[in-house]
């Protein structure tokens, strides 16, 4: 089963070339295509992604859910693999995913580790071992078979934030046993923590998750989250 990689981007010129090249080297002929779906970047993200060898499409709507759905419409693989531009899956990810599918799983993710040795961030790394919704997130990447993705109608574009959590919640309600957490780690950028304290980010995450569980409107969650954090 071939894999289509889908990468939503917005101003990711610092990361996109390295990621695309890495995926090509690691994935080889097992990758049907690498799709960079951009949300209107103002830098050279799209130019650099094309130069690196990715298929680049411009989403009609900005936002990860809309971009990932649009990118999926160009996928030719039987397995969809969603990756954030500042994340890097472990070596051997193709074998990991294909093996999970052969074992009967229809979707899954990895644990993660930050590209930082700060002690408190190691706690975050460890928590991704837990099989609970709070410990999940798009940074851990997500693979899912095309039939299951279509059956779930993809990402709900109503969720301008927390879109991965909504998809996982629906997926788990359908068949949680079909989801596998692969016991390896995606390397994730700690850039959010470089401009905010560890405590500030944790509180913001807790507030966002609480609002999500209480059924708050995603636009409200997004606005609250952005107010609580500083961005580069």
XYZ file of N, CA and C in Angstrom:
696
model
N 0.852 -1.194 0.000
C 0.000 0.000 0.000
C 0.887 1.242 0.000
N 0.715 2.071 -1.010
C 1.521 3.276 -1.114
C 0.994 4.368 -0.188
N 1.875 5.271 0.185
C 1.563 6.330 1.147
C 1.615 7.690 0.464
N 0.597 8.487 0.680
C 0.601 9.891 0.253
C 0.833 10.760 1.482
N 1.890 11.553 1.440
C 2.202 12.463 2.542
C 1.560 13.812 2.259
N 0.897 14.368 3.252
C 0.206 15.657 3.105
C 0.732 16.602 4.171
N 1.266 17.746 3.730
C 1.891 18.707 4.635
C 1.199 20.055 4.495
N 0.415 20.484 5.499
C -0.181 21.823 5.448
C 0.873 22.864 5.824
N 0.930 23.964 5.079
C 1.966 24.964 5.351
C 1.418 26.381 5.361
N 2.122 27.215 6.098
C 1.935 28.666 6.059
C 3.233 29.287 6.576
N 3.955 29.909 5.673
C 5.245 30.542 5.991
C 6.217 29.561 6.662
N 6.532 28.499 5.948
C 7.416 27.446 6.476
C 8.689 27.290 5.639
N 9.192 28.382 5.086
C 10.373 28.277 4.227
C 11.609 27.752 4.978
N 11.644 27.909 6.281
C 12.793 27.439 7.054
C 12.799 25.923 7.222
N 11.642 25.307 7.070
C 11.530 23.874 7.358
C 11.229 22.992 6.155
N 10.575 23.541 5.128
C 9.956 22.687 4.123
C 10.954 21.912 3.272
N 12.051 22.532 2.872
C 13.016 21.825 2.022
C 13.602 20.615 2.735
N 14.035 20.818 3.982
C 14.630 19.720 4.748
C 13.645 18.575 4.933
N 12.385 18.912 5.193
C 11.390 17.867 5.415
C 11.122 17.083 4.132
N 10.904 17.780 3.032
C 10.606 17.094 1.776
C 11.762 16.188 1.364
N 12.981 16.691 1.450
C 14.150 15.889 1.088
C 14.275 14.658 1.987
N 14.038 14.852 3.270
C 14.110 13.727 4.219
C 13.062 12.664 3.881
N 11.847 13.102 3.605
C 10.782 12.159 3.275
C 11.105 11.385 2.006
N 11.653 12.063 1.018
C 12.029 11.392 -0.219
C 13.091 10.328 0.022
N 14.092 10.686 0.817
C 15.185 9.747 1.086
C 14.700 8.543 1.891
N 13.854 8.784 2.878
C 13.376 7.709 3.743
C 12.250 6.903 3.112
N 11.382 7.598 2.378
C 10.188 6.935 1.837
C 10.420 6.187 0.547
N 11.260 6.748 -0.321
C 11.565 6.093 -1.582
C 10.328 5.776 -2.404
N 10.321 4.573 -3.005
C 9.242 4.199 -3.915
C 7.931 3.885 -3.192
N 7.969 3.827 -1.867
C 6.739 3.551 -1.114
C 5.834 4.772 -1.024
N 6.359 5.943 -1.388
C 5.561 7.167 -1.346
C 4.906 7.411 -2.704
N 3.592 7.467 -2.709
C 2.860 7.764 -3.943
C 3.109 9.207 -4.359
N 3.043 10.110 -3.402
C 3.337 11.523 -3.649
C 3.495 12.257 -2.319
N 4.174 13.398 -2.396
C 4.323 14.303 -1.265
C 3.618 15.593 -1.653
N 2.560 15.918 -0.936
C 1.722 17.055 -1.286
C 1.879 18.151 -0.240
N 2.385 19.291 -0.656
C 2.444 20.473 0.200
C 1.236 21.323 -0.149
N 0.351 21.502 0.826
C -0.872 22.269 0.570
C -0.789 23.559 1.376
N -0.641 24.656 0.666
C -0.310 25.933 1.286
C -1.540 26.800 1.526
N -1.459 27.565 2.600
C -2.572 28.428 2.976
C -2.328 29.897 2.692
N -1.502 30.199 1.679
C -1.260 31.595 1.318
C -0.001 32.167 1.924
N 1.059 31.386 1.930
C 2.322 31.843 2.519
C 2.818 33.128 1.860
N 3.448 33.983 2.678
C 3.998 35.242 2.201
C 5.507 35.157 2.009
N 6.069 33.968 2.255
C 7.503 33.766 2.065
C 7.710 32.830 0.867
N 8.807 32.109 0.830
C 9.134 31.270 -0.323
C 8.791 29.791 -0.105
N 7.828 29.521 0.760
C 7.470 28.135 1.056
C 7.130 27.345 -0.201
N 6.230 27.850 -1.004
C 5.770 27.083 -2.170
C 6.885 26.901 -3.197
N 7.654 27.962 -3.417
C 8.764 27.880 -4.367
C 9.781 26.840 -3.933
N 10.117 26.843 -2.660
C 11.117 25.909 -2.150
C 10.582 24.479 -2.134
N 9.296 24.307 -1.845
C 8.700 22.969 -1.838
C 8.713 22.366 -3.242
N 8.370 23.166 -4.241
C 8.410 22.684 -5.632
C 9.827 22.312 -6.033
N 10.752 23.171 -5.678
C 12.151 22.924 -6.030
C 12.661 21.641 -5.384
N 12.169 21.341 -4.186
C 12.579 20.127 -3.471
C 11.957 18.868 -4.065
N 10.904 19.042 -4.876
C 10.294 17.890 -5.540
C 8.898 17.530 -5.078
N 8.293 18.368 -4.238
C 6.935 18.090 -3.771
C 5.906 18.593 -4.775
N 4.723 18.009 -4.730
C 3.579 18.552 -5.455
C 2.995 19.662 -4.595
N 2.872 20.860 -5.146
C 2.392 22.007 -4.370
C 1.015 22.429 -4.878
N 0.069 22.545 -3.945
C -1.261 23.037 -4.287
C -1.613 24.162 -3.312
N -2.407 25.091 -3.774
C -2.835 26.218 -2.951
C -4.276 25.986 -2.529
N -4.506 25.915 -1.233
C -5.848 25.649 -0.722
C -6.763 26.862 -0.924
N -7.991 26.640 -1.366
C -8.949 27.743 -1.492
C -9.283 28.381 -0.148
N -9.115 27.598 0.916
C -9.392 28.085 2.271
C -8.144 27.920 3.130
N -7.872 28.915 3.966
C -6.759 28.846 4.892
C -7.197 28.130 6.168
N -6.288 27.413 6.782
C -6.588 26.674 8.008
C -6.227 25.218 7.817
N -5.682 24.592 8.848
C -5.158 23.237 8.702
C -6.212 22.232 8.249
N -7.407 22.282 8.834
C -8.427 21.299 8.460
C -8.750 21.408 6.977
N -9.007 22.623 6.512
C -9.336 22.831 5.100
C -8.162 22.464 4.206
N -6.973 22.850 4.608
C -5.794 22.554 3.798
C -5.539 21.050 3.709
N -5.661 20.349 4.813
C -5.407 18.912 4.796
C -6.456 18.171 3.976
N -7.713 18.595 4.083
C -8.747 17.986 3.242
C -8.461 18.226 1.766
N -8.071 19.451 1.438
C -7.790 19.774 0.041
C -6.581 18.977 -0.449
N -5.562 18.894 0.365
C -4.395 18.102 -0.005
C -4.749 16.641 -0.222
N -5.642 16.107 0.622
C -6.051 14.706 0.499
C -6.743 14.436 -0.824
N -7.373 15.448 -1.396
C -8.070 15.254 -2.676
C -7.095 15.012 -3.821
N -5.829 15.331 -3.623
C -4.811 15.097 -4.644
C -3.993 13.831 -4.369
N -4.275 13.171 -3.262
C -3.500 11.990 -2.872
C -3.849 10.795 -3.753
N -2.836 10.041 -4.136
C -3.051 8.848 -4.943
C -2.721 7.564 -4.183
N -2.218 7.693 -2.954
C -1.893 6.525 -2.147
C -3.097 5.985 -1.401
N -3.010 4.728 -0.987
C -4.090 4.109 -0.203
C -4.015 4.490 1.267
N -2.862 5.036 1.676
C -2.676 5.499 3.051
C -2.352 6.989 3.015
N -3.038 7.770 3.830
C -2.768 9.197 3.947
C -1.930 9.414 5.200
N -0.884 10.237 5.060
C 0.003 10.499 6.197
C 0.166 12.003 6.331
N -0.417 12.569 7.406
C -0.420 14.003 7.638
C 0.739 14.387 8.558
N 1.541 15.348 8.106
C 2.731 15.768 8.838
C 2.788 17.289 8.900
N 3.079 17.845 10.059
C 3.324 19.280 10.179
C 4.717 19.598 9.641
N 4.878 20.805 9.116
C 6.130 21.166 8.450
C 7.332 21.200 9.388
N 7.103 21.410 10.686
C 8.223 21.484 11.627
C 8.428 20.179 12.392
N 7.877 19.088 11.865
C 8.037 17.770 12.491
C 8.814 16.862 11.546
N 9.496 15.894 12.108
C 10.230 14.924 11.296
C 9.968 13.531 11.838
N 9.311 12.665 11.038
C 9.051 11.303 11.511
C 10.342 10.505 11.622
N 10.335 9.433 12.398
C 11.559 8.652 12.589
C 11.956 7.893 11.339
N 13.219 7.547 11.271
C 13.696 6.701 10.181
C 12.919 5.390 10.188
N 12.559 4.923 9.006
C 11.794 3.687 8.921
C 10.298 3.878 9.031
N 9.823 5.125 8.901
C 8.391 5.384 9.102
C 7.522 4.613 8.105
N 8.022 4.415 6.883
C 7.245 3.669 5.888
C 6.984 2.249 6.368
N 8.018 1.565 6.827
C 7.851 0.196 7.332
C 6.944 0.163 8.555
N 7.081 1.168 9.424
C 6.238 1.230 10.625
C 4.755 1.299 10.249
N 4.444 2.200 9.329
C 3.047 2.422 8.943
C 2.492 1.228 8.191
N 3.247 0.721 7.231
C 2.769 -0.426 6.462
C 2.610 -1.661 7.346
N 3.500 -1.826 8.313
C 3.392 -2.948 9.248
C 2.134 -2.826 10.098
N 1.841 -1.609 10.567
C 0.630 -1.390 11.374
C -0.625 -1.725 10.560
N -0.635 -1.328 9.300
C -1.779 -1.629 8.440
C -1.924 -3.141 8.251
N -0.814 -3.820 8.041
C -0.861 -5.282 7.870
C -1.364 -5.983 9.129
N -1.117 -5.370 10.295
C -1.574 -5.940 11.563
C -3.056 -5.680 11.814
N -3.685 -4.915 10.935
C -5.119 -4.674 11.071
C -5.499 -3.301 11.568
N -4.520 -2.462 11.873
C -4.824 -1.092 12.288
C -5.182 -0.256 11.065
N -6.061 0.708 11.261
C -6.488 1.563 10.153
C -5.981 2.990 10.292
N -5.401 3.294 11.424
C -4.893 4.642 11.647
C -3.935 4.598 12.834
N -3.222 5.706 13.031
C -2.315 5.754 14.159
C -1.395 6.956 14.107
N -0.493 7.005 15.071
C 0.437 8.121 15.171
C 1.698 7.630 15.879
N 2.633 8.538 16.101
C 3.830 8.269 16.885
C 3.732 9.008 18.220
N 4.671 8.740 19.091
C 4.945 9.617 20.219
C 5.742 10.791 19.664
N 6.099 11.765 20.509
C 7.004 12.785 20.003
C 8.058 13.138 21.027
N 9.091 13.822 20.555
C 10.103 14.424 21.415
C 10.461 15.775 20.807
N 10.689 16.749 21.669
C 11.086 18.068 21.194
C 12.571 18.090 20.840
N 12.928 18.973 19.927
C 14.342 19.143 19.574
C 15.030 20.048 20.592
N 14.873 19.696 21.849
C 15.414 20.474 22.960
C 15.697 19.530 24.119
N 16.728 19.832 24.889
C 17.078 19.003 26.047
C 16.547 19.557 27.366
N 15.679 20.558 27.300
C 15.137 21.147 28.521
C 14.343 20.096 29.298
N 14.580 20.064 30.596
C 14.006 19.019 31.448
C 12.489 18.968 31.388
N 11.830 20.113 31.463
C 10.370 20.132 31.479
C 9.778 19.624 30.171
N 10.480 19.859 29.071
C 9.978 19.371 27.792
C 10.068 17.853 27.703
N 10.986 17.267 28.465
C 11.083 15.809 28.499
C 9.834 15.201 29.139
N 9.202 15.954 30.038
C 7.942 15.494 30.625
C 6.863 15.439 29.549
N 6.792 16.478 28.712
C 5.839 16.467 27.606
C 6.081 15.260 26.695
N 7.354 15.002 26.426
C 7.698 13.857 25.583
C 7.130 12.563 26.166
N 7.331 12.369 27.459
C 6.913 11.135 28.112
C 5.393 10.959 28.073
N 4.660 12.049 28.228
C 3.197 11.962 28.294
C 2.579 11.467 26.989
N 3.310 11.620 25.870
C 2.745 11.155 24.599
C 2.725 9.634 24.501
N 3.267 8.951 25.502
C 3.156 7.494 25.565
C 1.746 7.068 25.977
N 1.009 7.979 26.618
C -0.310 7.655 27.150
C -1.349 7.600 26.029
N -2.224 6.627 26.100
C -3.253 6.460 25.077
C -4.531 7.190 25.482
N -4.410 8.517 25.613
C -5.543 9.359 25.959
C -5.574 10.548 25.005
N -6.746 11.135 24.811
C -6.904 12.211 23.836
C -6.052 13.420 24.181
N -5.961 13.751 25.471
C -5.207 14.921 25.901
C -3.738 14.822 25.517
N -3.213 13.611 25.425
C -1.803 13.408 25.108
C -1.529 13.319 23.610
N -2.563 13.464 22.805
C -2.390 13.375 21.356
C -2.202 14.772 20.764
N -2.114 14.850 19.438
C -1.941 16.132 18.768
C -1.335 15.957 17.396
N -1.519 16.949 16.545
C -1.042 16.854 15.178
C 0.457 16.759 15.041
N 1.200 17.239 16.043
C 2.656 17.164 15.987
C 3.151 15.720 15.929
N 2.340 14.793 16.383
C 2.743 13.389 16.415
C 2.543 12.704 15.062
N 2.092 13.455 14.076
C 1.726 12.984 12.746
C 0.539 12.033 12.843
N -0.104 11.774 11.723
C -1.280 10.905 11.710
C -1.320 10.139 10.397
N -1.405 8.819 10.483
C -1.661 8.032 9.275
C -3.052 7.429 9.372
N -3.697 7.291 8.227
C -5.064 6.777 8.188
C -5.326 6.223 6.791
N -6.024 5.110 6.712
C -6.338 4.555 5.402
C -7.324 5.470 4.685
N -7.233 5.482 3.374
C -8.121 6.338 2.595
C -9.603 6.016 2.812
N -9.981 4.735 2.828
C -11.401 4.425 3.056
C -11.917 4.948 4.400
N -11.113 4.824 5.456
C -11.565 5.299 6.764
C -11.651 6.824 6.775
N -10.677 7.487 6.178
C -10.698 8.945 6.112
C -11.967 9.422 5.395
N -12.297 8.766 4.296
C -13.502 9.146 3.546
C -14.763 8.837 4.342
N -14.745 7.720 5.054
C -15.913 7.338 5.855
C -16.185 8.357 6.964
N -15.107 8.958 7.480
C -15.238 9.973 8.527
C -15.468 11.376 7.940
N -15.492 11.472 6.611
C -15.629 12.752 5.899
C -14.467 13.699 6.203
N -13.298 13.116 6.455
C -12.099 13.914 6.647
C -12.155 14.792 7.875
N -11.363 15.860 7.836
C -11.345 16.826 8.928
C -12.566 17.729 8.831
N -13.139 18.054 9.965
C -14.287 18.966 10.007
C -13.752 20.397 9.943
N -14.014 21.093 8.861
C -13.454 22.425 8.649
C -14.064 23.489 9.563
N -15.083 23.107 10.310
C -15.623 23.975 11.357
C -14.570 24.230 12.430
N -13.689 23.241 12.622
C -12.657 23.342 13.655
C -11.431 24.072 13.100
N -11.388 25.366 13.322
C -10.239 26.169 12.892
C -9.056 25.972 13.840
N -9.271 25.254 14.896
C -8.257 24.796 15.833
C -8.781 23.493 16.426
N -7.893 22.631 16.911
C -8.273 21.344 17.515
C -8.845 20.369 16.484
N -8.519 20.572 15.219
C -9.085 19.717 14.177
C -8.639 18.260 14.303
N -7.400 18.037 14.733
C -6.934 16.659 14.898
C -7.656 15.960 16.044
N -7.918 16.713 17.114
C -8.613 16.135 18.257
C -10.039 15.735 17.886
N -10.688 16.575 17.091
C -12.042 16.239 16.649
C -12.042 14.976 15.806
N -11.093 14.864 14.869
C -11.033 13.671 14.031
C -10.750 12.427 14.866
N -9.809 12.536 15.793
C -9.488 11.388 16.642
C -10.673 10.993 17.518
N -11.373 11.972 18.029
C -12.537 11.671 18.870
C -13.579 10.892 18.072
N -13.825 11.303 16.861
C -14.777 10.590 16.011
C -14.260 9.214 15.629
N -12.977 9.134 15.348
C -12.365 7.864 14.977
C -12.422 6.878 16.137
N -12.078 7.362 17.329
C -12.082 6.481 18.505
C -13.482 6.017 18.863
N -14.472 6.875 18.661
C -15.847 6.461 18.935
C -16.269 5.338 17.994
N -15.743 5.372 16.796
C -16.072 4.359 15.806
C -15.378 3.039 16.109
N -14.063 3.096 16.326
C -13.301 1.866 16.591
C -11.936 2.236 17.147
N -11.872 2.403 18.447
C -10.605 2.811 19.067
C -9.517 1.758 18.901
N -9.907 0.505 18.837
C -8.935 -0.574 18.719
C -8.205 -0.541 17.376
N -8.725 0.221 16.422
C -8.101 0.295 15.098
C -7.000 1.344 15.045
N -6.742 2.012 16.177
C -5.758 3.096 16.243
C -4.503 2.614 16.972
N -3.330 2.844 16.377
C -2.082 2.370 16.972
C -1.139 3.541 17.256
N -0.593 3.573 18.466
C 0.470 4.520 18.797
C 1.787 3.770 18.608
N 2.518 4.116 17.576
C 3.784 3.445 17.294
C 4.825 3.896 18.323
N 5.514 2.970 18.976
C 6.446 3.319 20.056
C 7.794 3.854 19.570
N 7.728 4.847 18.703
C 8.892 5.607 18.262
C 8.521 7.073 18.326
N 9.487 7.942 18.077
C 9.223 9.366 18.311
C 9.448 10.218 17.072
N 8.487 11.113 16.842
C 8.645 12.180 15.860
C 9.429 13.304 16.533
N 10.382 13.884 15.820
C 11.119 15.029 16.353
C 10.355 16.299 15.989
N 10.012 17.090 17.015
C 9.164 18.265 16.835
C 9.901 19.526 17.279
N 9.716 20.596 16.553
C 10.330 21.868 16.911
C 9.766 22.401 18.230
N 10.649 22.917 19.063
C 10.239 23.520 20.341
C 10.088 25.035 20.212
N 9.873 25.519 18.985
C 9.859 26.969 18.762
C 8.788 27.696 19.574
N 7.665 27.044 19.824
C 6.621 27.684 20.630
C 7.119 27.967 22.044
N 7.981 27.072 22.540
C 8.521 27.227 23.886
C 9.696 28.202 23.919
N 10.251 28.508 22.770
C 11.357 29.463 22.712
C 10.884 30.891 22.946
N 9.613 31.138 22.664
C 9.061 32.492 22.837
C 8.028 32.570 23.955
N 7.767 31.444 24.611
C 6.834 31.409 25.739
C 7.420 30.505 26.828
N 7.062 30.743 28.056
C 7.518 29.856 29.122
C 6.792 28.521 29.021
N 7.403 27.481 29.624
C 6.772 26.168 29.636
C 5.390 26.253 30.291
N 5.309 26.951 31.410
C 4.042 27.054 32.136
C 2.974 27.758 31.291
N 3.369 28.821 30.581
C 2.414 29.567 29.764
C 1.804 28.662 28.681
N 2.655 27.874 28.030
C 2.158 26.991 26.973
C 1.254 25.909 27.552
N 1.636 25.353 28.700
C 0.823 24.296 29.305
C -0.549 24.820 29.708
N -0.582 26.013 30.265
C -1.868 26.597 30.661
C -2.726 26.865 29.427
N -2.114 27.371 28.375
C -2.852 27.635 27.140
C -3.413 26.344 26.555
N -2.609 25.290 26.579
C -3.072 23.995 26.082
C -4.227 23.457 26.914
N -4.114 23.607 28.232
C -5.168 23.137 29.132
C -6.470 23.894 28.895
N -6.366 25.196 28.732
C -7.560 26.010 28.481
C -8.210 25.598 27.162
N -7.389 25.425 26.124
C -7.928 25.037 24.822
C -8.631 23.688 24.886
N -8.008 22.719 25.552
C -8.612 21.393 25.656
C -9.899 21.426 26.478
N -9.909 22.213 27.535
C -11.108 22.327 28.365
C -12.262 22.933 27.572
N -11.973 23.995 26.841
C -13.003 24.619 26.017
C -13.509 23.658 24.942
N -12.588 22.890 24.368
C -12.964 21.908 23.354
C -13.913 20.871 23.939
N -13.568 20.346 25.106
C -14.411 19.328 25.735
C -15.769 19.892 26.154
N -15.819 21.176 26.459
C -17.074 21.817 26.861
C -17.925 22.218 25.660
N -17.389 22.019 24.457
C -18.150 22.319 23.259
C -18.118 23.773 22.822
N -17.104 24.526 23.267
C -16.991 25.927 22.861
C -16.753 26.022 21.357
N -17.143 27.132 20.770
C -16.937 27.331 19.343
C -15.442 27.401 19.047
N -14.993 26.724 17.995
C -13.562 26.734 17.669
C -12.972 28.130 17.498
N -13.748 29.048 16.935
C -13.241 30.421 16.757
C -12.914 31.045 18.107
N -13.726 30.750 19.110
C -13.464 31.269 20.456
C -12.211 30.618 21.041
N -12.074 29.304 20.848
C -10.893 28.599 21.348
C -9.635 29.176 20.709
N -9.672 29.374 19.395
C -8.506 29.894 18.675
C -8.135 31.288 19.158
N -9.133 32.147 19.336
C -8.867 33.517 19.775
C -8.277 33.528 21.181
N -8.821 32.691 22.064
C -8.325 32.609 23.438
C -6.892 32.099 23.462
N -6.616 31.068 22.670
C -5.289 30.462 22.618
C -4.250 31.471 22.133
N -4.582 32.194 21.086
C -3.638 33.171 20.521
C -3.350 34.318 21.478
N -4.353 34.693 22.257
C -4.160 35.763 23.231
C -3.200 35.344 24.345
N -3.172 34.054 24.626
C -2.375 33.566 25.751
C -0.905 33.339 25.393
N -0.594 33.287 24.090
C 0.773 32.963 23.671
C 1.369 34.038 22.784
N 2.687 34.121 22.797
C 3.426 34.995 21.899
C 3.926 34.152 20.733
N 3.916 34.728 19.540
C 4.383 34.018 18.355
C 5.525 34.780 17.708
N 6.455 34.015 17.104
C 7.567 34.628 16.399
C 7.105 35.212 15.064
